[in-house]
Coordinates of C-alpha atoms and ligand atoms in Angstrom, one line a residue:
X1 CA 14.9 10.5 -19.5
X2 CA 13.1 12.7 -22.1
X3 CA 10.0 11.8 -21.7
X4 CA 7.2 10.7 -19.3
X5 CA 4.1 9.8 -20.9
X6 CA 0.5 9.3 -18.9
X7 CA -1.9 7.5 -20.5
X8 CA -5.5 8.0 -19.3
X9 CA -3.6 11.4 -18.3
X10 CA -7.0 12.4 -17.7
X11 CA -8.5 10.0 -15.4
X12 CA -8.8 10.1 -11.9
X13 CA -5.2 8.4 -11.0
X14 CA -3.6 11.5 -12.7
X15 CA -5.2 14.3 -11.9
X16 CA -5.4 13.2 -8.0
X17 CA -1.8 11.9 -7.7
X18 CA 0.4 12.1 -10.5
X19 CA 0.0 15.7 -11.4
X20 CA 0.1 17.1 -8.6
X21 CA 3.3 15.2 -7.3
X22 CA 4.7 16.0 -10.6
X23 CA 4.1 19.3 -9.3
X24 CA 5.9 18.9 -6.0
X25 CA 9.0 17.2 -7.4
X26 CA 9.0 20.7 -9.9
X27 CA 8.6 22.4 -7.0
X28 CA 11.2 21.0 -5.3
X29 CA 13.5 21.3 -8.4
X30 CA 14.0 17.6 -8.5
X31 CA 12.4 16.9 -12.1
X32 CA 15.0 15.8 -14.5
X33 CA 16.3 18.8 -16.9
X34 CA 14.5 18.6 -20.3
X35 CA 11.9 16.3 -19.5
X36 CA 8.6 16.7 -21.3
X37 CA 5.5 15.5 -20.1
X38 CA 2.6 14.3 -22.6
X39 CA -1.2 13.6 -21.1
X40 CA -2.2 10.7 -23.3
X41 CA -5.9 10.0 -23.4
X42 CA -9.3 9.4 -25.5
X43 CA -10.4 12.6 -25.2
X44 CA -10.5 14.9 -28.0
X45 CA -9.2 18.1 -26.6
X46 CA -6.0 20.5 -27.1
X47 CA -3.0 20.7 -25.1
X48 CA -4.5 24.0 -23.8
X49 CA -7.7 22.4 -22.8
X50 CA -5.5 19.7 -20.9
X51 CA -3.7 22.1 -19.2
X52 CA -6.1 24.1 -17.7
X53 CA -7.7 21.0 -16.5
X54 CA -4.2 19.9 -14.7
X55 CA -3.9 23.4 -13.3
X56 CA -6.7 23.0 -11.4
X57 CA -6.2 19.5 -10.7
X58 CA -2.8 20.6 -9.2
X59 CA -4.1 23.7 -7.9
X60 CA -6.5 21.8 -5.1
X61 CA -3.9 20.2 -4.1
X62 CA -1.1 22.5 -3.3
X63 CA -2.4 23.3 0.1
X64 CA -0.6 26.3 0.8
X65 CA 2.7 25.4 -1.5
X66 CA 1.5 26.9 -4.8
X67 CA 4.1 29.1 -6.2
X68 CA 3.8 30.6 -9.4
X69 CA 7.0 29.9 -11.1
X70 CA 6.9 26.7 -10.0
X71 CA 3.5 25.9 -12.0
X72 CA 5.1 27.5 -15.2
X73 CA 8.1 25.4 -15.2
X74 CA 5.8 22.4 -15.3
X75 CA 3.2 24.4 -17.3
X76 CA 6.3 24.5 -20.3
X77 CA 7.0 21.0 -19.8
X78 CA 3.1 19.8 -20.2
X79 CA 1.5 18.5 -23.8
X80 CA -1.3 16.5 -24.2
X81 CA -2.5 13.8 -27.3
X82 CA -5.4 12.3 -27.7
X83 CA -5.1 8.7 -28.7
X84 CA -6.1 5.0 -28.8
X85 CA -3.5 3.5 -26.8
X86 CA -3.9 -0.1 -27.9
X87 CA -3.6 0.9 -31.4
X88 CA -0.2 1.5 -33.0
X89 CA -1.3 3.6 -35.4
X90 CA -2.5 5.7 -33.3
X91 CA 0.7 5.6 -30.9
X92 CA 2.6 6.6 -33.8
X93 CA 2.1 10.2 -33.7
X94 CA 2.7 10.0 -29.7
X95 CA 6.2 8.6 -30.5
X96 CA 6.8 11.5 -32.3
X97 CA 6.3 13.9 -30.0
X98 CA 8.2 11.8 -27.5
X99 CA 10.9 11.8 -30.4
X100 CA 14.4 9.7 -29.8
X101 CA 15.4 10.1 -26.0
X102 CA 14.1 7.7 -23.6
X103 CA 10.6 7.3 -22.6
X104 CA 9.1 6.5 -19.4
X105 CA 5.3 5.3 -19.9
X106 CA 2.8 5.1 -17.2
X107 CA -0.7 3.4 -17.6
X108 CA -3.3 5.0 -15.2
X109 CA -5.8 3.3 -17.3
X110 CA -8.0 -0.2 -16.9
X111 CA -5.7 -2.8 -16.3
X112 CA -7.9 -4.9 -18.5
X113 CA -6.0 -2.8 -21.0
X114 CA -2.6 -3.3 -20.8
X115 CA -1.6 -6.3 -22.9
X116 CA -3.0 -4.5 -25.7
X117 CA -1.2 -1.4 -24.8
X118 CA 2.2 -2.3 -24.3
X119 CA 1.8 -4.7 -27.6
X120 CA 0.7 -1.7 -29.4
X121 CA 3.6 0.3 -27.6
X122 CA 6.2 -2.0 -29.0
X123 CA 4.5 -2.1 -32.3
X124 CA 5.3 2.1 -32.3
X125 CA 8.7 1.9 -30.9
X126 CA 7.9 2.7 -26.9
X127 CA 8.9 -0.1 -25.8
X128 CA 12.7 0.4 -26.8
X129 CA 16.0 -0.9 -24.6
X130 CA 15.7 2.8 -23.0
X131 CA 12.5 3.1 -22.4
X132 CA 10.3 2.1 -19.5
X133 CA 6.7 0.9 -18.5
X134 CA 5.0 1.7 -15.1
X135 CA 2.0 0.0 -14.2
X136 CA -0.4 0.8 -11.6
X137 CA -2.2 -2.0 -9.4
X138 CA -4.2 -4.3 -9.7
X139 CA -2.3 -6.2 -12.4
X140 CA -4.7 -9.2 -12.8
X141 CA -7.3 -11.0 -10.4
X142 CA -6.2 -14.0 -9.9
X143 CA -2.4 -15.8 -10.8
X144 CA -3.9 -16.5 -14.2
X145 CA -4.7 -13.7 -15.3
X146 CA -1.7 -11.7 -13.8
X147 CA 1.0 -14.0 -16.2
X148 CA -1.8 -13.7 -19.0
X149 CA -0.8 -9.7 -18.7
X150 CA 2.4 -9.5 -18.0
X151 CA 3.6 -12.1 -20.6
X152 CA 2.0 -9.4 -23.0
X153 CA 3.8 -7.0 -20.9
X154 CA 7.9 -9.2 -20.9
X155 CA 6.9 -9.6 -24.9
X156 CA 7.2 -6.1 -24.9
X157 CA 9.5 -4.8 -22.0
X158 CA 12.8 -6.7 -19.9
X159 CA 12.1 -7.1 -16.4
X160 CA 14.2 -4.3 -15.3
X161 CA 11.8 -1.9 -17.7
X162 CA 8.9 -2.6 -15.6
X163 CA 7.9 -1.0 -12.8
X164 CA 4.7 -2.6 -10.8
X165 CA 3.5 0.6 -8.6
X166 CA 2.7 -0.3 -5.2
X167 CA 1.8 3.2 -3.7
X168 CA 1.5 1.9 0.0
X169 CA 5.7 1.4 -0.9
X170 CA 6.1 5.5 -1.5
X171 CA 5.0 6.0 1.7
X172 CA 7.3 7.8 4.0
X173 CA 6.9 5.7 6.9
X174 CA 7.3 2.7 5.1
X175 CA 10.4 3.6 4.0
X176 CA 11.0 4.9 7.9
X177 CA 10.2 1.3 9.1
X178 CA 13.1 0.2 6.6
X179 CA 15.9 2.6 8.3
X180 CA 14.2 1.9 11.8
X181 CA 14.9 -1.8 11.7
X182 CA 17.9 -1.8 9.4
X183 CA 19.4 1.4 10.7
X184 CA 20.2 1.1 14.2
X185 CA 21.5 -2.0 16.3
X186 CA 18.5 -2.3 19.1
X187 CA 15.3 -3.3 17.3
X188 CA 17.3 -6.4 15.1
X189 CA 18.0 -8.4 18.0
X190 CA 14.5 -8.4 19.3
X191 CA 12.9 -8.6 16.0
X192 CA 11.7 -12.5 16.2
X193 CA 10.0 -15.1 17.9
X194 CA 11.4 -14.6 20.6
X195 CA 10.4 -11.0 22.2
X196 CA 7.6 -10.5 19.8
X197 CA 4.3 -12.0 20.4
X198 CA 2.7 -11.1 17.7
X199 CA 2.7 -8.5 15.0
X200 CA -1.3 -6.6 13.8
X201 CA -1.4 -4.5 10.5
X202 CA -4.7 -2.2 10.3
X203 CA -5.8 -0.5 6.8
X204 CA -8.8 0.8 7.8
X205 CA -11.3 3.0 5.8
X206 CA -14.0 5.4 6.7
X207 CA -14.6 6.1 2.5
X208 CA -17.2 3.2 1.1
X209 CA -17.4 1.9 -2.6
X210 CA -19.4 4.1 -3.8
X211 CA -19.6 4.5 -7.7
X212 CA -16.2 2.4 -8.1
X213 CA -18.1 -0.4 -7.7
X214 CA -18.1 -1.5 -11.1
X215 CA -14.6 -2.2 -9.9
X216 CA -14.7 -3.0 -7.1
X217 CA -16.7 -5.7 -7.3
X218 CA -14.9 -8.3 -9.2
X219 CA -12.1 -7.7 -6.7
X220 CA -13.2 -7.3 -3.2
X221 CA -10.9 -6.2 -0.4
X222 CA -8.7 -9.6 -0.6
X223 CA -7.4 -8.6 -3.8
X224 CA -7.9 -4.6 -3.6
X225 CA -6.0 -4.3 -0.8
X226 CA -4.6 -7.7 1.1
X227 CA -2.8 -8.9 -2.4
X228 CA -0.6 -5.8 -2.4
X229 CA -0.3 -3.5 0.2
X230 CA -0.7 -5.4 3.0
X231 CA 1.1 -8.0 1.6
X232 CA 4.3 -5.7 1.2
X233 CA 3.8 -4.2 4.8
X234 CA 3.7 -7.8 5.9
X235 CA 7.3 -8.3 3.9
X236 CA 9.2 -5.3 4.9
X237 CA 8.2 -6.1 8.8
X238 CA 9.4 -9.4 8.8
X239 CA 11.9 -9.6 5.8
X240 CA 15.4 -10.7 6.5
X241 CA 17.8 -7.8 6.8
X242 CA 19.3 -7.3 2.7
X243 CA 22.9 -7.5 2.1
X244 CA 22.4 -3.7 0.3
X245 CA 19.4 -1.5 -0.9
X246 CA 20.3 -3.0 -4.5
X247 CA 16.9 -3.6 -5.8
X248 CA 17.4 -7.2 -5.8
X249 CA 19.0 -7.2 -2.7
X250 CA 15.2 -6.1 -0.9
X251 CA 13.3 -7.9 -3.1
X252 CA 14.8 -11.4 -2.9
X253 CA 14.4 -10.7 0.9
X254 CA 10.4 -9.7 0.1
X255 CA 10.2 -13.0 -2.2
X256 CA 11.3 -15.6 0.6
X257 CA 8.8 -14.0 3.2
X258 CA 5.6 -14.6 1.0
X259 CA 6.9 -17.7 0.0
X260 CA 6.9 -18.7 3.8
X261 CA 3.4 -17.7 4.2
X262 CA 1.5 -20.7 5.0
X263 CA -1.3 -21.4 2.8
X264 CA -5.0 -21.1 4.0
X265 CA -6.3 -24.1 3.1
X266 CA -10.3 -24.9 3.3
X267 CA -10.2 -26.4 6.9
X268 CA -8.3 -23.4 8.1
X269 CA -10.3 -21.0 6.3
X270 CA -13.4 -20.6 8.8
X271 CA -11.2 -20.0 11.7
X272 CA -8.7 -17.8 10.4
X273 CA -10.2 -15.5 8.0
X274 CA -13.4 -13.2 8.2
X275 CA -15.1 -11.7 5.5
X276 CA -17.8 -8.8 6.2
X277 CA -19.5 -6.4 4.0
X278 CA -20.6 -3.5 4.7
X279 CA -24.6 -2.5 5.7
X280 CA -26.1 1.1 6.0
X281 CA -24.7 2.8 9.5
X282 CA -22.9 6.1 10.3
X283 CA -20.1 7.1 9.7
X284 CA -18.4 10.9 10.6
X285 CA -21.2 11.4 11.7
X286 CA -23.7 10.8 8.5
X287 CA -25.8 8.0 7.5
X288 CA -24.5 6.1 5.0
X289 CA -25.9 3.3 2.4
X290 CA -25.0 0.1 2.7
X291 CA -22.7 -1.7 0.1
X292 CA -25.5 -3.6 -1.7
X293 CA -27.8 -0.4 -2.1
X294 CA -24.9 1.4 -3.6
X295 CA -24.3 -1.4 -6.1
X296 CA -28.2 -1.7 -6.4
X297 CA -28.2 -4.9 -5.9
X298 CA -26.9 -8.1 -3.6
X299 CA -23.4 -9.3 -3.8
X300 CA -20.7 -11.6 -1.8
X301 CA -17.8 -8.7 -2.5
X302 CA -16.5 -8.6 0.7
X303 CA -15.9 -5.3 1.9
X304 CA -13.6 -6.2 5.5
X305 CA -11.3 -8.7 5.5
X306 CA -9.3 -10.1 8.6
X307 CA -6.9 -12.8 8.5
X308 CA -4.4 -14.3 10.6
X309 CA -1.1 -15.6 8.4
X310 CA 1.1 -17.8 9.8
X311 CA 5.4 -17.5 8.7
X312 CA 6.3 -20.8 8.4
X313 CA 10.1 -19.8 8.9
X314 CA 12.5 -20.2 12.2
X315 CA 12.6 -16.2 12.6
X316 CA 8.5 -16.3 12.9
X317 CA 8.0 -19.5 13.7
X318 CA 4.7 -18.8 16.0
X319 CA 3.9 -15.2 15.9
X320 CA 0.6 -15.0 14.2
X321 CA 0.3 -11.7 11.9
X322 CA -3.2 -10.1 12.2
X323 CA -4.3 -8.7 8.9
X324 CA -7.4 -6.6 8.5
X325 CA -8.8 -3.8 6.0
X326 CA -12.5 -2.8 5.5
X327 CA -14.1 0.0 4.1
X328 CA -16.4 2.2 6.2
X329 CA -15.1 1.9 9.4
X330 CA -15.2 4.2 11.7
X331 CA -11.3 5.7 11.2
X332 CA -9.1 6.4 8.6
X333 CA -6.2 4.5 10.3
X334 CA -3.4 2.8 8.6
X335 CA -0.9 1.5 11.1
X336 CA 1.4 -1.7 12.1
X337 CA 1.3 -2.6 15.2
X338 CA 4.3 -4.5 16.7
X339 CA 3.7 -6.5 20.0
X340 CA 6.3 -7.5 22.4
X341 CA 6.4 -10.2 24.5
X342 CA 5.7 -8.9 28.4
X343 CA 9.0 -9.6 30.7
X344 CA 9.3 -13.0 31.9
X345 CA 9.3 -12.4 35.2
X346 CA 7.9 -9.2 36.8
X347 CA 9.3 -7.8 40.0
X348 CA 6.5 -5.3 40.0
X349 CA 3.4 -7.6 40.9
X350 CA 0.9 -8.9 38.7
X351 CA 0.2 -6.0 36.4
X352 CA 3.2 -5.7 34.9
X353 CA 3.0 -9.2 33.1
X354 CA -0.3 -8.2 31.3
X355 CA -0.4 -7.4 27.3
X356 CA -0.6 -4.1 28.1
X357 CA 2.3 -3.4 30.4
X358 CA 4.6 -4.8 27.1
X359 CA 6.4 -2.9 25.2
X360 CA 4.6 -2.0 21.8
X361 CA 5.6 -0.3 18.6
X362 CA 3.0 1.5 16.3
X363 CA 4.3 2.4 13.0
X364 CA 1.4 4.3 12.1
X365 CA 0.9 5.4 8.3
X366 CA -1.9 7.7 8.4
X367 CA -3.6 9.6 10.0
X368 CA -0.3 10.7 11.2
X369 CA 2.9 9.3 10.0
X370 CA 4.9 8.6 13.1
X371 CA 6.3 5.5 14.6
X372 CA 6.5 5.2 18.6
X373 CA 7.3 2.9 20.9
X374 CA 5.6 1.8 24.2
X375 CA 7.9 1.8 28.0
X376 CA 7.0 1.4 30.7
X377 CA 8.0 3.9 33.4
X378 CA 7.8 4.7 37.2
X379 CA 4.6 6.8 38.1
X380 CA 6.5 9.6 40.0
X381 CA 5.6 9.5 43.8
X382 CA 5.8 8.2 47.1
X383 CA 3.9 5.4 46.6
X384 CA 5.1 2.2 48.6
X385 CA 5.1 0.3 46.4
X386 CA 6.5 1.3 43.0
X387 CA 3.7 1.7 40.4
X388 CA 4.8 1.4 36.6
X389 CA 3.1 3.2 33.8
X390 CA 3.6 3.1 30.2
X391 CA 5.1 6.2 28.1
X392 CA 4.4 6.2 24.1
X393 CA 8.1 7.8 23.0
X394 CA 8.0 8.4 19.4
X395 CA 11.0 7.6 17.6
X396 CA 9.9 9.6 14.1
X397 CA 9.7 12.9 13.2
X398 CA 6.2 13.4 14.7
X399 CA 6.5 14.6 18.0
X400 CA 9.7 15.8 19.7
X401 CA 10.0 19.5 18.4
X402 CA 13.7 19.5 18.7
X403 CA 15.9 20.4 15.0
X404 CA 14.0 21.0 12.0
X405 CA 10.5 21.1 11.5
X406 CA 8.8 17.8 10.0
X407 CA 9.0 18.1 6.0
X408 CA 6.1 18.7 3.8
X409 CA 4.0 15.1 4.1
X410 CA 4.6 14.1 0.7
X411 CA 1.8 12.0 -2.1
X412 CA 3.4 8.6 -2.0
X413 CA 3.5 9.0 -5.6
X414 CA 5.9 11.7 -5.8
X415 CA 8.7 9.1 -4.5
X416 CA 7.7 6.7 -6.7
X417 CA 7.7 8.5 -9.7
X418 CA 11.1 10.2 -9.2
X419 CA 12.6 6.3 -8.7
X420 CA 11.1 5.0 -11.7
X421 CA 12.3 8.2 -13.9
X422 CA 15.8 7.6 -12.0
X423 CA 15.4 3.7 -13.2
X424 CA 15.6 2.4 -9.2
X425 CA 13.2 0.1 -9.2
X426 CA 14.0 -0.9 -5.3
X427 CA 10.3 0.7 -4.0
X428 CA 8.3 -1.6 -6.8
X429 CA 7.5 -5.3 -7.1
X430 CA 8.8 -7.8 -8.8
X431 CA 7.2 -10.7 -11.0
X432 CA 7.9 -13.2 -8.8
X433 CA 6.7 -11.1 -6.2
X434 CA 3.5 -9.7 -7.5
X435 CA 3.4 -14.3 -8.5
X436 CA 3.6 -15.2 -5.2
X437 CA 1.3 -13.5 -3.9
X438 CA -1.6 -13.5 -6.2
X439 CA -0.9 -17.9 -6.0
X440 CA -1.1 -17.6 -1.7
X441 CA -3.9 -15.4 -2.3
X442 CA -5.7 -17.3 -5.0
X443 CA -5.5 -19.8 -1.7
X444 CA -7.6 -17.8 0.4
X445 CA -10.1 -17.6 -2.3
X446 CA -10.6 -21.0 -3.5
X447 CA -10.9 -21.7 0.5
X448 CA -13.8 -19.4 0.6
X449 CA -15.5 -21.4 -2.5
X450 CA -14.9 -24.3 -1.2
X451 CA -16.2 -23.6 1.8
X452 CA -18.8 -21.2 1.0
X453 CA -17.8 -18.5 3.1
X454 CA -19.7 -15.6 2.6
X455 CA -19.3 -11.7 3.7
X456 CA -20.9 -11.6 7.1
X457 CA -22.4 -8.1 7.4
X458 CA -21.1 -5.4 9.9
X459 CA -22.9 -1.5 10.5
X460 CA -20.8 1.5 8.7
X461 CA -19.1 2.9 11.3
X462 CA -18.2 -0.4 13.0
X463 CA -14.5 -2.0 12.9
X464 CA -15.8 -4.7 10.3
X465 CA -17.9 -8.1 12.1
X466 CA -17.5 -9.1 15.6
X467 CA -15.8 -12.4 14.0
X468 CA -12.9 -10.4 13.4
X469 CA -12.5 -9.1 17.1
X470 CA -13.0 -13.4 17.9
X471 CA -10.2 -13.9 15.4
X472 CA -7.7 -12.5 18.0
X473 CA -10.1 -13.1 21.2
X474 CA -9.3 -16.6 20.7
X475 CA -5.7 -16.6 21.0
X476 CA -6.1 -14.3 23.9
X477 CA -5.4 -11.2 22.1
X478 CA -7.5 -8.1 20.8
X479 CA -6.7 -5.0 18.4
X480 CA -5.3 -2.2 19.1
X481 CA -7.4 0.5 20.2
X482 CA -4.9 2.7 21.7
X483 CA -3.8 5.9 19.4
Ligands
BG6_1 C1 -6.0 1.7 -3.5 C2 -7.3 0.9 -3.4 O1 -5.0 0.9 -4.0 O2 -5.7 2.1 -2.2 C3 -8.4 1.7 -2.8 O3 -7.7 0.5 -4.7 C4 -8.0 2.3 -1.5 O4 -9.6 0.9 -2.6 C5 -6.6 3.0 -1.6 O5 -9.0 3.2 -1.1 C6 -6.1 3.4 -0.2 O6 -5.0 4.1 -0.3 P1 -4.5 5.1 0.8 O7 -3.2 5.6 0.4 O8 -5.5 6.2 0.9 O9 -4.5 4.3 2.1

């Protein structure tokens, strides 16, 4: 690869995440030799301008790994062009500087525009056999007008060109949960309906809209967050295991899992979904606004979403998956949490049949990145009769403080953008994929229409309406509030 070229190289996307892991991977040496990188915006300014800019961007996020030299080898690799991306004239010049290696493209710009880039793209000769096109969620709202873009986008680019960015896929853990279940011979066997009851994934927010919700608002948390990363955490926990990590190998696996999802339809949709939106409360400590005074006026965006999906397959045939993100809750907490069945017989009295005395995995995300698992063990003593407690072991590179220290926590990014200049397009989603899920949750939508479901408000600072904590109460089950 010669190039990689960002357009809106400027924007937020960029100088947040994809500088500074550009940075890393430099850091880390593991850039490809030669490659230039060229900022690609509107803005009229000079490469010098544009690099001063990234420096800082980079700069605030170093956190204690700046090094010198490794800021001037990306410093000599950085350019910058100011251009009209959905004009070809104006990509012509761009090309140029890209000259005749191979080109990898990413648009960190409004996905609003990307028919019209990648048609201009073609139209300036990036968009050859070599070259390659990275796009960053959400493509689309709806089914719709996902094909209406990425038809533009296979006029322009082959399937394998195209790499659909889920960042929640870069994510070390995620990939962890792939090596935990595939990796070792213990987990597979218990990994169905069977010994699992059922299975809760948590993406939970303490940041609110704020001034994205220009954005935000046509999309809501079903299809800012639930469409995608959800979705794929959903696929990788209960996928079948792939013959290989061939790219097509994991995502055929991913495909037939949302494919089993069973739709919502509008007689389900009051009992298994909930959608809240978010009112003034605190949260860290500080009043916040509510959702409709940031916008400035009301809306039904929902802000919280919980939702239990049914896999209408024999491997999770009756294990509900408990889905729920919101904004301004009261943690940052991404994690999956995997419930076992208790024993069926307990030899220990009562106790040790509840929900709690069964074993549990957490594969938590963030804050921490750690995955750990649940025993239960003897309470050391005399006691007559034998008392059990549980003991959280973690299985990850978290705790333990045996062999090397845990590795720098990388930007999700920085995995992702290594893979797609390397042309391994395992870690991104496919067309099919990305199809799939926008028509199940185009479902869940249309159920809301019909059925006139609207956000029921929750405090900042809460975990989202109390509907969502009935959600589970009515199968007998709650959320994890353990850490
Ligand atoms: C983005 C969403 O894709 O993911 C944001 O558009 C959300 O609304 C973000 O805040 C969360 O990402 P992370 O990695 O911080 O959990």
């Amino acid at each position: 690869m010669t190039a990689l070229v960002l357009f809106g190289g400027g924007g937020d996307l960029a100088m947040r995440m994809l500088l500074p892991s550009l940075y890393f991977l430099e850091h880390d040496g593991l850039l490809p030799d030669g490659l230039k990188i060229i900022g690609a915006a509107r803005s009229e300014e000079t490469p010098e301008e544009y690099i001063a800019k990234v420096r800082t961007a980079v700069e605030s996020k170093a956190d204690g790994h700046w090094s010198d030299d490794a800021w001037s080898r990306l410093e000599a690799r950085l350019d910058y062009l100011a251009v009209d991306a959905t004009s070809a004239e104006s990509l012509k010049p761009l090309k140029d500087k890209v000259g005749d290696g191979a080109c990898t493209s990413f648009l960190a710009v409004s996905p609003s525009l990307y028919a019209k880039i990648v048609t201009a793209m073609r139209a300036a000769g990036l968009a050859e056999p070599e070259d390659r096109v990275v796009l960053e969620k959400p493509v689309g709202r709806d089914l719709e007008s996902f094909r209406a873009i990425d038809d533009a986008v296979a006029d322009a680019f082959s399937e394998h060109q195209v790499f659909r960015i889920d960042h929640y896929l870069g994510k070390e853990t995620v990939q962890n949960l792939i090596a935990l279940r595939f990796g070792n011979v213990i987990f597979e066997p218990l990994w169905n309906n069977l010994s699992i009851d059922h299975v809760q994934i948590t993406v939970g927010e303490t940041v609110g809209v704020g001034d994205r919700w220009p954005y935000y608002d046509e999309y809501g948390a079903l299809r800012d967050m639930l469409q995608n990363h959800m979705l794929q955490l959903l696929c990788l926990v209960a996928m079948e295991p792939p013959s290989d990590l061939d790219p097509d190998s994991v995502r055929n696996e991913k495909v037939k899992v949302i494919r089993s999802l069973r739709p919502i339809t509008d007689e389900d949709a009051e009992r298994t979904t909930v959608r809240g939106q978010y009112v003034s409360g605190t949260v860290d400590g500080k009043r916040v606004p509510g959702y409709d005074e940031e916008r400035g006026s009301d809306s039904d965006t929902e802000t919280f979403v919980a939702i239990r999906v049914d896999i209408d397959n024999w491997r999770w045939a009756g294990v509900p998956f408990f889905l729920r993100t919101g904004k301004r809750l009261p943690e940052k907490r991404t994690e999956i949490v995997i419930q076992f069945k208790p024993v069926p017989h307990s030899i220990f009295g009562q106790d040790a049949r509840d929900e709690d005395a069964a074993n549990r995995m957490i594969i938590e995300l963030q804050p921490e990145e750690d995955i750990s698992l649940t025993v239960m063990n003897k309470k050391p003593g005399l006691d007559q009769r034998m008392q059990l407690q549980p003991i959280k072991m973690s299985l990850s590179w978290g705790v333990g403080g045996k062999g090397d220290a845990p590795p720098r926590r990388r930007i999700a990014y920085e995995r992702l953008l290594l893979d797609a200049l390397n042309g391994d397009s395992t870690l991104f989603v496919r067309r099919d994929e990305a199809e799939k899920a926008w028509e199940w949750v185009d479902g869940v939508s249309q159920a809301w229409v019909d059925g006139n479901v609207k956000p029921l408000p929750y405090r900042a600072g809460t975990w989202g309406p109390d509907a969502a904590d009935m959600l589970m109460a009515r199968t007998g089950r709650d959320w994890n509030t353990s850490d």
